[in-house]
DNA sequence: CATGAATGAGTGTTCATTCAT
DNA sequence: GATGAATGAACACTCATTCAT
């Protein structure tokens, strides 16, 4: 029953609770109770509460980093941008609880050292997607595209529709926005 | 010394701190300290911590309610939708700290009774802006328009540009999105 | 509406709430709310919370004091004792909320300066009722008689019976106890 | 230093303080100070303040429950009733601080969920002791017998006499009362 | 690997009381 | 006679964290 997977189970439960209730409102006691271990056990696997969050980040943002790295090697064409969005969309599906969490806990994360980390990443994504000297409105379009993809999923959760259809719709809008921004500039 | 403005001052400080640090991480002690009164004084003016938040909401969402009411009396034309966005943009400027707060504290607010209240309002805004039987992508466009307006301001804070210019750019993108969604349907 | 009877109304409400919830658990805020005045208003009429309680005592124990005074002037016969109990029974009916309060809040009153006052009175009642050199069991009988009268009313509250019948039954038992104690001694 | 007896020590100190000062007026800080631990330590052993009280109850009312159970299996004779009172008297000696506490904190306990529990138990004791269709006065006698036993000890505390003698005197009066109630009915 | 026991700092909240008006 | 505004001290309770075993 108690295999060496405890660390993983802590991460799973923590992510679920963090996403559902927020980071601040989720106590280690609660996590421990769900896992049916003591709080002290958590401290065997993680140095602090924040450490659990950091570990979630590291596991889940790797795909995002890889995508950014890939994007950097590509030419700045519209096709590349579209492909980046497509890949990003798939990344988001896989890591959706984390992104939901980040979307909804921005304030809580501000001083968590990770905040900057994530903002940085967003900025680098933005660099890949927008033209260097884009007009203000086009910059907004690119930001909006990213935001739309982040928020899209859970805002649409109430809506009755096939999840994959929703994802495609969100992706379509994002690609549209970036395309307009690209087109206008050239 | 003790003028009748204490209640107002509490609201001001609370909003500032809530927006900056998040609701959970802002303690009443902190608010009281900034105001140089005791915690108990806060309780003379507000029944609970949540009550302070609620009062902020009520003061700041009134313009939004009035806008929704006005929208309901208008014909569902593109011009109306654009005018709604224009007015909404102005509303948001006035209440921007509150909207920043809401944007960044969604998790914290989930069970705060107000969450639903606000979600409702967003849904009603959405009804004014989207066509009843719009395609999925067009619905996303309308949602994205609202989100863009909410988030736009503080996401752009780092960017060096005239605030009014930024607002106009955000508004332009939002109007674009809604126009596309409108156009497609007809 | 607001006549000079506020002091009286405070006493009435306070007694009711003290009896119902206990002294400690009844706050001045609560009393003030029931009366629809501010807490500060209570302080116009009474120096402290304890003062309210003291005033209730003074108003309601006067009959008891008079009874004790009368008893002192009478011969120590069984008839006198029985008459004392009869009169005491009537006194108790009139002041029943206060006695219920005292019965149920002994701990709370211990250090309230009044505790002693009341214990004293009980002792003086006891002197009137028991023989000076009574056997231990007879002393217990007399104490039991007083206790029975105090507690009788509210313990019997659930029981379906005419209140006056209950009072008579309680009185009968008390008289019996004291009579036995009297008889045994002589 | 930290042996496994902390829980027990908390109960001991709590009972002593509750009995002495009342439940409401005894703070967890005070209990913790006497034990020379932090308040938080109390919360490791008990979920709430009320929980401490409940645990005291459960430990101390078990003998009473056993007595009631035993009484149920016996014939409803006068001898049985007398034996019940005798056993009850011994039970009370062992748990006297708790009973003193209950006697003096009735108001405080009213809404403590345990109030009813205890009232129930008293009622079941009463059933064992009184005749089913007893006259009102005889019912009062039985109630009075129980009350006398409860209150007897601490009311007599001031009186200079051997504790065991006092207990016997109280028991004698209680048996007398129940006997009279029994006799009258048959 | 994990627990039992505990801590120190903090939380939101309530209270009796005061006092200028 | 009474209020509005505030205080200081306390309260029950929770939290992340530690450490010997």
Short mmCIF file of N, CA, C and O in Angstrom, two decimals, chain A residues 17 22 27-28 30 53 57 66 70 72 74 93 98 108 116 123 126 128 143 148 154 163 167 173 179-180:
data_model
loop_
_atom_site.label_atom_id
_atom_site.label_comp_id
_atom_site.label_asym_id
_atom_site.label_seq_id
_atom_site.Cartn_x
_atom_site.Cartn_y
_atom_site.Cartn_z
N UNK A 17 -6.09 20.35 -4.32
CA UNK A 17 -6.63 21.24 -3.28
C UNK A 17 -6.24 22.69 -3.54
O UNK A 17 -7.05 23.60 -3.37
N UNK A 22 -7.50 27.35 -3.42
CA UNK A 22 -6.47 28.38 -3.32
C UNK A 22 -5.33 27.92 -2.42
O UNK A 22 -5.52 27.06 -1.56
N UNK A 27 -4.51 24.00 3.89
CA UNK A 27 -3.53 23.78 4.96
C UNK A 27 -2.87 22.42 4.79
O UNK A 27 -3.43 21.50 4.19
N UNK A 28 -1.69 22.32 5.35
CA UNK A 28 -0.99 21.05 5.29
C UNK A 28 -1.75 19.97 6.04
O UNK A 28 -1.73 18.81 5.65
N UNK A 30 -4.87 19.59 6.00
CA UNK A 30 -5.87 19.08 5.07
C UNK A 30 -5.25 18.08 4.08
O UNK A 30 -5.78 17.00 3.85
N UNK A 53 4.61 23.60 -3.75
CA UNK A 53 4.16 24.38 -4.90
C UNK A 53 5.25 24.48 -5.95
O UNK A 53 5.00 24.29 -7.16
N UNK A 57 5.33 23.29 -9.93
CA UNK A 57 5.72 24.17 -11.03
C UNK A 57 6.77 23.52 -11.91
O UNK A 57 6.63 23.47 -13.12
N UNK A 66 10.28 23.98 -22.83
CA UNK A 66 10.72 23.32 -24.07
C UNK A 66 10.11 23.99 -25.28
O UNK A 66 10.77 24.18 -26.31
N UNK A 70 12.06 25.78 -28.29
CA UNK A 70 11.83 25.42 -29.69
C UNK A 70 11.48 26.66 -30.51
O UNK A 70 11.99 26.88 -31.60
N UNK A 72 12.27 29.62 -30.14
CA UNK A 72 13.41 30.51 -30.36
C UNK A 72 14.23 30.12 -31.60
O UNK A 72 14.89 30.95 -32.20
N UNK A 74 13.01 28.87 -34.31
CA UNK A 74 12.22 28.95 -35.54
C UNK A 74 12.23 30.38 -36.10
O UNK A 74 12.42 31.35 -35.35
N UNK A 93 -3.73 21.72 -21.91
CA UNK A 93 -4.67 20.67 -21.56
C UNK A 93 -4.04 19.73 -20.54
O UNK A 93 -4.64 19.38 -19.52
N UNK A 98 -2.89 23.07 -13.01
CA UNK A 98 -1.88 24.04 -12.61
C UNK A 98 -2.20 25.43 -13.16
O UNK A 98 -2.03 26.43 -12.47
N UNK A 108 -1.91 35.48 -4.45
CA UNK A 108 -1.25 34.65 -3.47
C UNK A 108 0.18 34.33 -3.88
O UNK A 108 1.04 34.09 -3.04
N UNK A 116 7.48 35.74 -10.25
CA UNK A 116 8.33 36.32 -11.29
C UNK A 116 8.69 35.28 -12.35
O UNK A 116 8.58 35.52 -13.55
N UNK A 123 6.28 36.45 -20.55
CA UNK A 123 6.87 37.50 -21.38
C UNK A 123 7.64 36.89 -22.55
O UNK A 123 7.59 37.39 -23.68
N UNK A 126 5.32 35.82 -25.06
CA UNK A 126 4.84 37.00 -25.77
C UNK A 126 5.84 37.44 -26.85
O UNK A 126 5.43 37.81 -27.97
N UNK A 128 7.74 35.67 -28.57
CA UNK A 128 7.67 34.77 -29.73
C UNK A 128 6.50 35.09 -30.63
O UNK A 128 6.48 34.77 -31.81
N UNK A 143 -1.35 39.55 -26.13
CA UNK A 143 -1.60 39.26 -24.71
C UNK A 143 -2.95 38.60 -24.55
O UNK A 143 -3.10 37.59 -23.85
N UNK A 148 -6.62 34.37 -23.25
CA UNK A 148 -7.79 33.62 -23.68
C UNK A 148 -7.53 32.12 -23.56
O UNK A 148 -8.38 31.36 -23.09
N UNK A 154 -11.50 26.93 -18.12
CA UNK A 154 -12.38 26.86 -16.94
C UNK A 154 -13.52 27.86 -16.99
O UNK A 154 -14.54 27.66 -16.35
N UNK A 163 -15.37 18.93 -24.69
CA UNK A 163 -14.14 19.61 -24.28
C UNK A 163 -13.19 19.88 -25.44
O UNK A 163 -12.61 20.97 -25.54
N UNK A 167 -11.77 23.42 -26.79
CA UNK A 167 -10.35 23.73 -26.96
C UNK A 167 -10.09 24.28 -28.35
O UNK A 167 -9.37 25.27 -28.53
N UNK A 173 -9.75 31.27 -31.85
CA UNK A 173 -9.78 32.70 -31.50
C UNK A 173 -8.37 33.23 -31.25
O UNK A 173 -8.00 34.31 -31.72
N UNK A 179 -2.91 36.33 -35.66
CA UNK A 179 -2.82 36.56 -37.10
C UNK A 179 -3.10 38.01 -37.43
O UNK A 179 -2.40 38.64 -38.23
N UNK A 180 -4.13 38.54 -36.82
CA UNK A 180 -4.44 39.95 -37.06
C UNK A 180 -3.27 40.83 -36.66
O UNK A 180 -2.90 41.76 -37.37
#
